[in-house]
mmCIF file of C-alpha atoms in Angstrom:
data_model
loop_
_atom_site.group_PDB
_atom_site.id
_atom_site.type_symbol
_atom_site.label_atom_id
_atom_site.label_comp_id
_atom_site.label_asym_id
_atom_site.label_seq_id
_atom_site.Cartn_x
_atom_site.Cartn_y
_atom_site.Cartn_z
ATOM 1 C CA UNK A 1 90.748 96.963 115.811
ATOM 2 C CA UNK A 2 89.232 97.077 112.547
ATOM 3 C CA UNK A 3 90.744 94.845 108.987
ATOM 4 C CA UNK A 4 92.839 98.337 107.747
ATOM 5 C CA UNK A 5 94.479 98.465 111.212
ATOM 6 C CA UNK A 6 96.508 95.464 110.952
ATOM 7 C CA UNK A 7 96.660 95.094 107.105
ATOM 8 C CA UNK A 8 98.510 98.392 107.545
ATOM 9 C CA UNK A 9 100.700 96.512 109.469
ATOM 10 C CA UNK A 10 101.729 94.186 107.059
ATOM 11 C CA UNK A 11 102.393 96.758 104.686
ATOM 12 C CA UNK A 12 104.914 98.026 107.380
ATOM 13 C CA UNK A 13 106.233 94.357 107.124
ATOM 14 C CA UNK A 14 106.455 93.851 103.988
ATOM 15 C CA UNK A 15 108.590 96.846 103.203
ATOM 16 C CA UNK A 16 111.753 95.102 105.442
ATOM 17 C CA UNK A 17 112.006 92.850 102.397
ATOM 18 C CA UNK A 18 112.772 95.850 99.525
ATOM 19 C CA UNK A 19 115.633 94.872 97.551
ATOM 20 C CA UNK A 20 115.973 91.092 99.004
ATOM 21 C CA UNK A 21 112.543 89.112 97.013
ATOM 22 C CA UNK A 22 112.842 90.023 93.727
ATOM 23 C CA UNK A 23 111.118 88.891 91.841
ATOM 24 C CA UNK A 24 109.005 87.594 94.422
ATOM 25 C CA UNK A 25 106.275 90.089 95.837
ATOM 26 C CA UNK A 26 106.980 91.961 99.471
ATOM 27 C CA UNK A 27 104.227 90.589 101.756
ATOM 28 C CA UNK A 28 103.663 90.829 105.025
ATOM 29 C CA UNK A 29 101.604 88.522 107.619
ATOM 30 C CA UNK A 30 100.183 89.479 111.015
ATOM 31 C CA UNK A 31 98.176 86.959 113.446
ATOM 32 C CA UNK A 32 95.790 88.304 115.380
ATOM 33 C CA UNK A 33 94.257 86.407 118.490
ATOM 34 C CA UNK A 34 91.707 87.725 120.709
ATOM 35 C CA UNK A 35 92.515 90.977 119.387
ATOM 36 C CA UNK A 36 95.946 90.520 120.126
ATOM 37 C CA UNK A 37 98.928 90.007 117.611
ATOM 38 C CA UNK A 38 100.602 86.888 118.408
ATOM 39 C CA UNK A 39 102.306 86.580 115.252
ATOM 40 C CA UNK A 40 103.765 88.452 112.427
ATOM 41 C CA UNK A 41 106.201 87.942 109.443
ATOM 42 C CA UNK A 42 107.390 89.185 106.720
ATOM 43 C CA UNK A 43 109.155 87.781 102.906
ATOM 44 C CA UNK A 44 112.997 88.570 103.405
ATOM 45 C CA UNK A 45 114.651 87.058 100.702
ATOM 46 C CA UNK A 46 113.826 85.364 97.448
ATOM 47 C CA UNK A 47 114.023 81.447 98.055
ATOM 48 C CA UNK A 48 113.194 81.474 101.981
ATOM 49 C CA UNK A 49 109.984 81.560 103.505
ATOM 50 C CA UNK A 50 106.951 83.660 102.632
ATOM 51 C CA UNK A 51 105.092 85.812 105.074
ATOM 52 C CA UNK A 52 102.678 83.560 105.921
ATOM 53 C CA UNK A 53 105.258 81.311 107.143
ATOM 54 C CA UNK A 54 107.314 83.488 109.253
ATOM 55 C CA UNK A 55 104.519 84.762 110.951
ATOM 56 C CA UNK A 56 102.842 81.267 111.888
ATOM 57 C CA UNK A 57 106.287 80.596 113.373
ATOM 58 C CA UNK A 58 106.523 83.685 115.374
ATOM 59 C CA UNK A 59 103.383 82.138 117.108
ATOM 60 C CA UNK A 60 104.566 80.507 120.737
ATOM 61 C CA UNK A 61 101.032 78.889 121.367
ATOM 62 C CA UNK A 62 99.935 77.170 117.967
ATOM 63 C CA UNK A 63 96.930 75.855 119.626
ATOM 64 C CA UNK A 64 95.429 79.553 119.194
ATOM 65 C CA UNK A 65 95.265 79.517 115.370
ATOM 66 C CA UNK A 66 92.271 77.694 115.586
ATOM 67 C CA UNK A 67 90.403 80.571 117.064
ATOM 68 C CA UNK A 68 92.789 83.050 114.967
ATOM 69 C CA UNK A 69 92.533 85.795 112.010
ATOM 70 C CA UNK A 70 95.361 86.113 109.657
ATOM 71 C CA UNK A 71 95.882 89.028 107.907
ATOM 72 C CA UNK A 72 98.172 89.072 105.099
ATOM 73 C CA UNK A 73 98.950 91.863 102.175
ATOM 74 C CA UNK A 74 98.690 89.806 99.066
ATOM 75 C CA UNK A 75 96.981 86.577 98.520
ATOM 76 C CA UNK A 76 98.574 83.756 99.623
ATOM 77 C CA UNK A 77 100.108 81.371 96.568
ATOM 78 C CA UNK A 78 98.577 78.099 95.499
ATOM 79 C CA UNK A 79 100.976 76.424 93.985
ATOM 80 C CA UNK A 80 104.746 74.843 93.952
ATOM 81 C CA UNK A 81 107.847 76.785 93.737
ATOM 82 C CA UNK A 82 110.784 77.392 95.833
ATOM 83 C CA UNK A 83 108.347 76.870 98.872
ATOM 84 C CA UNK A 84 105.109 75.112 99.126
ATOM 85 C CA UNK A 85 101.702 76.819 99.045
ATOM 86 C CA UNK A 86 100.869 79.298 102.134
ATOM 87 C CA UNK A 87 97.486 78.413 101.294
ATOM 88 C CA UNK A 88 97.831 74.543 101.795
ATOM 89 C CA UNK A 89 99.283 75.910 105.631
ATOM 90 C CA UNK A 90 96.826 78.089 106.487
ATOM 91 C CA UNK A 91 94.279 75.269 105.847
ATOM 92 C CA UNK A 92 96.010 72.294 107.816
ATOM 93 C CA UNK A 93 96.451 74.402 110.581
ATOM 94 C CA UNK A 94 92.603 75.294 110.400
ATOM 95 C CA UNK A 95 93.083 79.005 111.115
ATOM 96 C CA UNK A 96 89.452 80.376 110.221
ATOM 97 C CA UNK A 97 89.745 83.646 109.052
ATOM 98 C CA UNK A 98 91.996 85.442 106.446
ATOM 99 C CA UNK A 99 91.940 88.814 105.430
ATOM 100 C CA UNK A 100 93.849 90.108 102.483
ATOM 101 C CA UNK A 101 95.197 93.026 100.694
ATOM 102 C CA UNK A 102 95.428 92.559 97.235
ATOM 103 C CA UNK A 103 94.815 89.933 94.864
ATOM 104 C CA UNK A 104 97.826 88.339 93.286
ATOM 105 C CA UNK A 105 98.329 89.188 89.666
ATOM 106 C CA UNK A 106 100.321 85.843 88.726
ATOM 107 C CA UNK A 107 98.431 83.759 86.524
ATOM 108 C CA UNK A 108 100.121 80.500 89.067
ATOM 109 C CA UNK A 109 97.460 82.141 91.525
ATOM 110 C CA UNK A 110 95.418 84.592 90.450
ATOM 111 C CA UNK A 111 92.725 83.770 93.055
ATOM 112 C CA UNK A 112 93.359 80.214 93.607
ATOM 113 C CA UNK A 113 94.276 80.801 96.617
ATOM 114 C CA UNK A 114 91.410 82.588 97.916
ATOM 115 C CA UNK A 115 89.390 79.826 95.952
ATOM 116 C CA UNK A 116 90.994 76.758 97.638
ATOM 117 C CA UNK A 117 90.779 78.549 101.039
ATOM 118 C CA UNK A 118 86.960 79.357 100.410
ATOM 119 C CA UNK A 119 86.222 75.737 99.347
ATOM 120 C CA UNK A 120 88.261 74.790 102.655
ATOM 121 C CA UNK A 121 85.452 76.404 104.515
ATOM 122 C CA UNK A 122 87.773 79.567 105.387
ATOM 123 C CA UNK A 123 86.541 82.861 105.745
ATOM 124 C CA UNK A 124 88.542 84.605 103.168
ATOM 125 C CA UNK A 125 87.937 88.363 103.429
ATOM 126 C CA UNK A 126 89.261 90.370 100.458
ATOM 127 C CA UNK A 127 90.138 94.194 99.050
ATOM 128 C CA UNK A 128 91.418 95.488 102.375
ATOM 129 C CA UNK A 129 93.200 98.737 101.895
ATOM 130 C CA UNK A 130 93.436 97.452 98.005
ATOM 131 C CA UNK A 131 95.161 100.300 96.472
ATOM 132 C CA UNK A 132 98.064 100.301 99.326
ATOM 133 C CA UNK A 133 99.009 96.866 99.119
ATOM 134 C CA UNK A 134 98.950 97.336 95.135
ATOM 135 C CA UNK A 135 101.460 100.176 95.735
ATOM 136 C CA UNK A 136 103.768 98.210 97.486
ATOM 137 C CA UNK A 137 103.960 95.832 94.954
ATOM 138 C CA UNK A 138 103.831 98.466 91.821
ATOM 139 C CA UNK A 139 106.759 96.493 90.167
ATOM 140 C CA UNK A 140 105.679 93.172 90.404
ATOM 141 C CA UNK A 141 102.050 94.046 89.239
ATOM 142 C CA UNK A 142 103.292 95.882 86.562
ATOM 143 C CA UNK A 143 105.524 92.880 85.343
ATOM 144 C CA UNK A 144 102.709 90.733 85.770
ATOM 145 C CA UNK A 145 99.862 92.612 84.087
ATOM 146 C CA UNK A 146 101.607 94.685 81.794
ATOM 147 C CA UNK A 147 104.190 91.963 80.679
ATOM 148 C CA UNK A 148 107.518 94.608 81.024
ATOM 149 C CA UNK A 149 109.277 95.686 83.604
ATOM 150 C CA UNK A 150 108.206 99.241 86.303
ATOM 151 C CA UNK A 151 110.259 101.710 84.247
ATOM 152 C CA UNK A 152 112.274 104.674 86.648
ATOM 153 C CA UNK A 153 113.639 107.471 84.508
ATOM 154 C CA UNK A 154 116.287 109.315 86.787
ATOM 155 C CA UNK A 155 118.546 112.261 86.189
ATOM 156 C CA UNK A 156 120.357 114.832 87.584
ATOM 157 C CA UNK A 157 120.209 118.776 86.461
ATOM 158 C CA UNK A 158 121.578 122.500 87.533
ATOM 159 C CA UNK A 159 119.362 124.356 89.234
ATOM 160 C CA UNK A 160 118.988 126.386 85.569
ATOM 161 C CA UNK A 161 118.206 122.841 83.852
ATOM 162 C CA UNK A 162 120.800 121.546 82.592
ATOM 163 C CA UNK A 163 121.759 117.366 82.714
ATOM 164 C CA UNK A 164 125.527 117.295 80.732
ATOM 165 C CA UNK A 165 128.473 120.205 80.009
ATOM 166 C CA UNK A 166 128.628 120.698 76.311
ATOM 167 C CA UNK A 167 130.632 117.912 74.823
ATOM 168 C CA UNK A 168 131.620 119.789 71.599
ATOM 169 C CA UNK A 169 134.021 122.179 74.089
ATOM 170 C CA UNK A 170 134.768 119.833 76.847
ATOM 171 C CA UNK A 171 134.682 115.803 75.528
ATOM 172 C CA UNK A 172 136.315 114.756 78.756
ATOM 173 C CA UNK A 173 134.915 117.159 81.000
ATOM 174 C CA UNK A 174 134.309 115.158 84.676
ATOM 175 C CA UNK A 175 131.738 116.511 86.959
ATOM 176 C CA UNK A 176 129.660 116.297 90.025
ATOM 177 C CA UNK A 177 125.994 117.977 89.403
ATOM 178 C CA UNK A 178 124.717 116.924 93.347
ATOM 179 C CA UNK A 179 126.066 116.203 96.647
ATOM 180 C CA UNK A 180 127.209 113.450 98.260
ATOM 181 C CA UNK A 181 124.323 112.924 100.284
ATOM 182 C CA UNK A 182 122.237 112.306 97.116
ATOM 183 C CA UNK A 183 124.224 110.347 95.424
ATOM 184 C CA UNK A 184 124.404 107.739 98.485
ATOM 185 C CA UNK A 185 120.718 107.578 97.730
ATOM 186 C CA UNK A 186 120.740 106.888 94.285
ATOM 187 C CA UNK A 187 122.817 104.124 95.030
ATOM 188 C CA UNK A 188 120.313 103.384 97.711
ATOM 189 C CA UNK A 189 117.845 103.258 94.909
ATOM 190 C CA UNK A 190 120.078 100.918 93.159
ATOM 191 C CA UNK A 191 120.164 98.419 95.307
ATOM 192 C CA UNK A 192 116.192 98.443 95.660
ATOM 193 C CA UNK A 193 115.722 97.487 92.098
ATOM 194 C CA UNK A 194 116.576 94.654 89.969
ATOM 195 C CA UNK A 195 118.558 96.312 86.811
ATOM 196 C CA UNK A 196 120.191 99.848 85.647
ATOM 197 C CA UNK A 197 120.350 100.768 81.595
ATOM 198 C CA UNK A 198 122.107 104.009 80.400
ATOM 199 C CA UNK A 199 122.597 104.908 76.554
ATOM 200 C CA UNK A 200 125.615 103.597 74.658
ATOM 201 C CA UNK A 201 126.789 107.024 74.099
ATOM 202 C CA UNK A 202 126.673 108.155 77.965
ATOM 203 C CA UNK A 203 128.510 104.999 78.854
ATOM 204 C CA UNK A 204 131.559 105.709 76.428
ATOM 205 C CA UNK A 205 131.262 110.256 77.824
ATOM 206 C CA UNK A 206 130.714 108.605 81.257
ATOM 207 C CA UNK A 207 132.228 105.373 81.768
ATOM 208 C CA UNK A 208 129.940 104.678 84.876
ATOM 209 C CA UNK A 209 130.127 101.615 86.902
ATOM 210 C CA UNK A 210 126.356 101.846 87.923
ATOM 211 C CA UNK A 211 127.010 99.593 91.171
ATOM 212 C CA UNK A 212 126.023 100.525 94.955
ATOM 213 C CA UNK A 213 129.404 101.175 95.985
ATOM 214 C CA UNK A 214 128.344 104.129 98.118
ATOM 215 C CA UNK A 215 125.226 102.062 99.736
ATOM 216 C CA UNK A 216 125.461 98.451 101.315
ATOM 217 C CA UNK A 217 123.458 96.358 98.791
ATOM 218 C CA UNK A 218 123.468 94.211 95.527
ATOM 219 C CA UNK A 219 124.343 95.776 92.111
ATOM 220 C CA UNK A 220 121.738 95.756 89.749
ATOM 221 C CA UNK A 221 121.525 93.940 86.296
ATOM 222 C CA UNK A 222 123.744 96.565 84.396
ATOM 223 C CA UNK A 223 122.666 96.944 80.276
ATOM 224 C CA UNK A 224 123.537 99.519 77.755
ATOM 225 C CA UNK A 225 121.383 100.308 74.950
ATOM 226 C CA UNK A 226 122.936 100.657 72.001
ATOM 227 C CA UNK A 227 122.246 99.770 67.821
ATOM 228 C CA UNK A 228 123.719 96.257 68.050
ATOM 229 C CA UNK A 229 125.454 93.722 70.019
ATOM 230 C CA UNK A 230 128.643 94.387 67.958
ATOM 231 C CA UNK A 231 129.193 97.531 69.930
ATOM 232 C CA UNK A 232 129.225 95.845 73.368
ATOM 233 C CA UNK A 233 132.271 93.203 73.107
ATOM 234 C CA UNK A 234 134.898 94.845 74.949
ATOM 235 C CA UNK A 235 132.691 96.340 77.979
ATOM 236 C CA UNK A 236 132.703 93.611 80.621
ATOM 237 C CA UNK A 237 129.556 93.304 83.085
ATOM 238 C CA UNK A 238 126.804 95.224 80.964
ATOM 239 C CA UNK A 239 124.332 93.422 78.969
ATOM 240 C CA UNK A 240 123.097 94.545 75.279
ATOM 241 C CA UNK A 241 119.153 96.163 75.058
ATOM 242 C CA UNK A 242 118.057 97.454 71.957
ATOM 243 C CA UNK A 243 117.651 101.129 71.804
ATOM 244 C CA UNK A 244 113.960 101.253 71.107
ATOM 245 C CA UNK A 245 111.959 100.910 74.557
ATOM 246 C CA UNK A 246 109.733 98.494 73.575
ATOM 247 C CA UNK A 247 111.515 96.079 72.359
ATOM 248 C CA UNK A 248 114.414 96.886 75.060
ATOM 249 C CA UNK A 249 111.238 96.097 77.580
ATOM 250 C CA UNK A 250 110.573 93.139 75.954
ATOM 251 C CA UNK A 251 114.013 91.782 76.510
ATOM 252 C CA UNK A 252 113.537 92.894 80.273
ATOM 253 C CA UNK A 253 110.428 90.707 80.506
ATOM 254 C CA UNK A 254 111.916 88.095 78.925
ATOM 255 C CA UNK A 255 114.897 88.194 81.367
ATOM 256 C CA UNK A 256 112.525 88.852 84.293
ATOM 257 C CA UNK A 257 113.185 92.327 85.376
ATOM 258 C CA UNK A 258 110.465 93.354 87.141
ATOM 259 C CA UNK A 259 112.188 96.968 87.311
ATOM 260 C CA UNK A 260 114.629 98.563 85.240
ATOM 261 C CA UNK A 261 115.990 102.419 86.376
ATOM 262 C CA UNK A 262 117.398 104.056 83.210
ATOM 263 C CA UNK A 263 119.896 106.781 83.788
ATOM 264 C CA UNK A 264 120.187 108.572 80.643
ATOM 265 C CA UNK A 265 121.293 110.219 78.499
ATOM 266 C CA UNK A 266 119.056 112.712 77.275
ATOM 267 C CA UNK A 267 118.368 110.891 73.847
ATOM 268 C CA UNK A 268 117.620 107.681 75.852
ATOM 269 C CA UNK A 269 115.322 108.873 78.184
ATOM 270 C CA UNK A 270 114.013 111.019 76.109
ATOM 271 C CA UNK A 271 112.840 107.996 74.168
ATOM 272 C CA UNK A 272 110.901 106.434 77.127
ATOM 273 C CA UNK A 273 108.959 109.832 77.897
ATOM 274 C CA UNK A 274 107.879 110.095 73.824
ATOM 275 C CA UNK A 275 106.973 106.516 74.111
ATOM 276 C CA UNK A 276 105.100 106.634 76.944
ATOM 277 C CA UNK A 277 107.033 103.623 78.738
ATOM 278 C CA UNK A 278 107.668 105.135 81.866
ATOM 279 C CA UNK A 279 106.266 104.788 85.791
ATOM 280 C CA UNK A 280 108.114 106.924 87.480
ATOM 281 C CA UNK A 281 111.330 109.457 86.967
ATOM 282 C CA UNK A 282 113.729 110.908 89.878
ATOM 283 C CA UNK A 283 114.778 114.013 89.240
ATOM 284 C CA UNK A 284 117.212 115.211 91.553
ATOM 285 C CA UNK A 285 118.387 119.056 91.123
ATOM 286 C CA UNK A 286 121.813 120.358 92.538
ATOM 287 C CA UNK A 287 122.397 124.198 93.461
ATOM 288 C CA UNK A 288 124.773 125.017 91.160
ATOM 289 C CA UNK A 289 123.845 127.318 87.677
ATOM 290 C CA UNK A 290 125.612 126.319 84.501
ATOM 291 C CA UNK A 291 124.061 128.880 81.803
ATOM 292 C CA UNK A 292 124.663 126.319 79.157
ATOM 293 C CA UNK A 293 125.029 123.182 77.958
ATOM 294 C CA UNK A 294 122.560 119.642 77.540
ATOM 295 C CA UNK A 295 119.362 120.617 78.821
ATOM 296 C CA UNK A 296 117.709 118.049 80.834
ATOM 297 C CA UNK A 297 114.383 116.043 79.637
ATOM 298 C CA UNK A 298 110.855 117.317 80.268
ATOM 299 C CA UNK A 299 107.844 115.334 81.245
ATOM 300 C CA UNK A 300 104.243 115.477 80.280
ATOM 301 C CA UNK A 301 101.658 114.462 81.627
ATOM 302 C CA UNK A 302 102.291 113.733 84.984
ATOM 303 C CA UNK A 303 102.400 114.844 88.671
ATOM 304 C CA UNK A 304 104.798 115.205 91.665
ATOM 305 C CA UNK A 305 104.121 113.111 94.543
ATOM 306 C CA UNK A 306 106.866 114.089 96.597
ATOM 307 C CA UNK A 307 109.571 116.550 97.259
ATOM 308 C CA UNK A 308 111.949 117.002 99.599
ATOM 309 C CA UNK A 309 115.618 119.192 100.215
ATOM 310 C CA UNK A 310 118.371 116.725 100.846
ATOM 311 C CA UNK A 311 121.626 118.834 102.346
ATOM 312 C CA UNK A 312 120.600 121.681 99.984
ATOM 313 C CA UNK A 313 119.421 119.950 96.979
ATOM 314 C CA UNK A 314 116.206 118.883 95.879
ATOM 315 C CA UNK A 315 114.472 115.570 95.326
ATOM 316 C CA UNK A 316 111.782 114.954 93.432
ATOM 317 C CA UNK A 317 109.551 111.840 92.635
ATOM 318 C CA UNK A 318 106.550 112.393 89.797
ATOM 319 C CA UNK A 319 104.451 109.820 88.184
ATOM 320 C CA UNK A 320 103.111 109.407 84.724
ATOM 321 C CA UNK A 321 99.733 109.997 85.063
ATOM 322 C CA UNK A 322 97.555 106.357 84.219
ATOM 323 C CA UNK A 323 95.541 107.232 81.503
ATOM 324 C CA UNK A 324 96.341 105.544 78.549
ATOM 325 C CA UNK A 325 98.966 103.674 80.163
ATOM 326 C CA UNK A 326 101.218 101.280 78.280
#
């Protein structure tokens, strides 16, 4: 089998840990023997053992990584933290050969851990199916090369366009634009990322708890944007961001989110889009027609990578298109 064959496969690995490693990367490991697997692992939760680990443990005959490849989808770390270095493993157990995905973007390791391998005497094999393994870890490159958090706009809207009833007639109006079936995956979504913002004015229309009560899975970090602190004492369980996205990003770095999904309203989001501090929006369109009312954002300059009906509404997924990317 050739390198992309079974660096695929830790991609397929690494995915099992979505949700759970934050703010760790997803990785996955696969040992290969002989061109045989006889070993593979994956990161499932922040704190326990990486990849690397799991899948040198999986191994029933250790006496085989002498003569064995490892594959593995990001580089193995170099140094100290809640575990020691994968790298300082792979080289007392002498395996010879270790192919990788992508490079890891924390300045701990950074290629250190390819280095010390190298100087080992390892064959250290680099760049396989590169812009895959980046993928999987979009949020934790971002955080670590663009210093802020990956930014998901999501909203709902009518099938004519339109995100909120018109206060001005109907202040307390309560409403359901999609199904149930999309909502349980927006709380799905929830759960896969580490904090939710909405706008201070859509949290006092709204009230929303922004939890995963309809999906098995940890709540997000829960913030509301708003002018100042001073209008935040009585809500319980939301944290204060500024309203302007880059300094509300800042204060996501700084708390290290590595993903934030903000959920409106339309001046909030709004605001990302015009600032061009977004990654990635969800827009997910019901069947019902309004004819007036709040009509929902617009994006620019960017492209739909997937779409799909979901009990008789529509998903969609776009990105902001990389050029002059903040």
């Amino acid at each position: 089998m050739e390198d992309s064959f079974y660096i695929r496969r830790c991609i397929e690995l690494a995915k099992n840990g979505l949700g759970n490693v934050q703010p760790n990367p997803m990785v996955g490991a696969v040992i290969v023997c002989d061109g045989q697997i006889i070993g593979e692992g994956f990161h499932q939760k922040y704190g326990e053992a990486h990849a690397e680990i799991n899948a040198i443990r999986s191994v029933k005959d250790l006496s085989l990584l002498k003569k064995s490849t490892i594959y593995v989808s990001l580089e193995p770390c170099s140094h100290y933290g809640k575990t020691p270095p994968c790298a300082d493993k792979i080289i007392e157990l002498r395996i010879p050969r270790v192919v990788i995905g992508s490079t890891d973007p924390n300045e701990k390791v950074n290629g250190k851990g390819i280095q010390k391998m190298k100087e080992a005497g390892i064959e250290v094999v680099t760049g396989i199916l590169i812009e895959e393994c980046d993928e999987l870890n979009k949020r934790f490159f971002t955080y670590h090369i663009k210093k802020r958090p990956y930014v998901i706009l999501k909203w709902a809207q009518t099938a004519d366009g339109y995100m909120d009833i018109d206060r001005s007639k109907n202040p307390n109006g309560k409403y359901w634009i999609t199904n149930e079936a999309v909502r349980v995956l927006t709380h799905r979504w929830r759960s896969e990322e580490q904090s939710i913002m909405v706008g201070y004015r859509t949290y006092i229309n709204d009230r929303p708890q922004l939890t995963t009560r309809f999906f098995q899975g940890k709540d997000p970090a829960r913030y509301i944007a708003a002018r100042n602190a001073d209008e935040l004492p009585n809500i319980e369980g939301f944290n204060y961001l500024p309203v302007v996205p880059e300094l509300a990003l800042e204060q996501l770095y700084n708390d290290a989110m590595q993903s934030v999904i903000v959920e409106g309203g339309r001046k909030t989001i709004d605001s990302y889009i015009e600032s061009n501090l977004w990654d990635e929006a969800r827009i997910l369109t019901g069947n019902q027609t309004w004819g007036a009312g709040l009509r929902a954002p617009e994006l620019r300059d960017a492209t739909c990578v997937e779409r799909y009906d979901l009990d008789g509404n529509c998903v969609e997924i776009w990105r902001r298109n990389t050029d002059n990317q903040k």
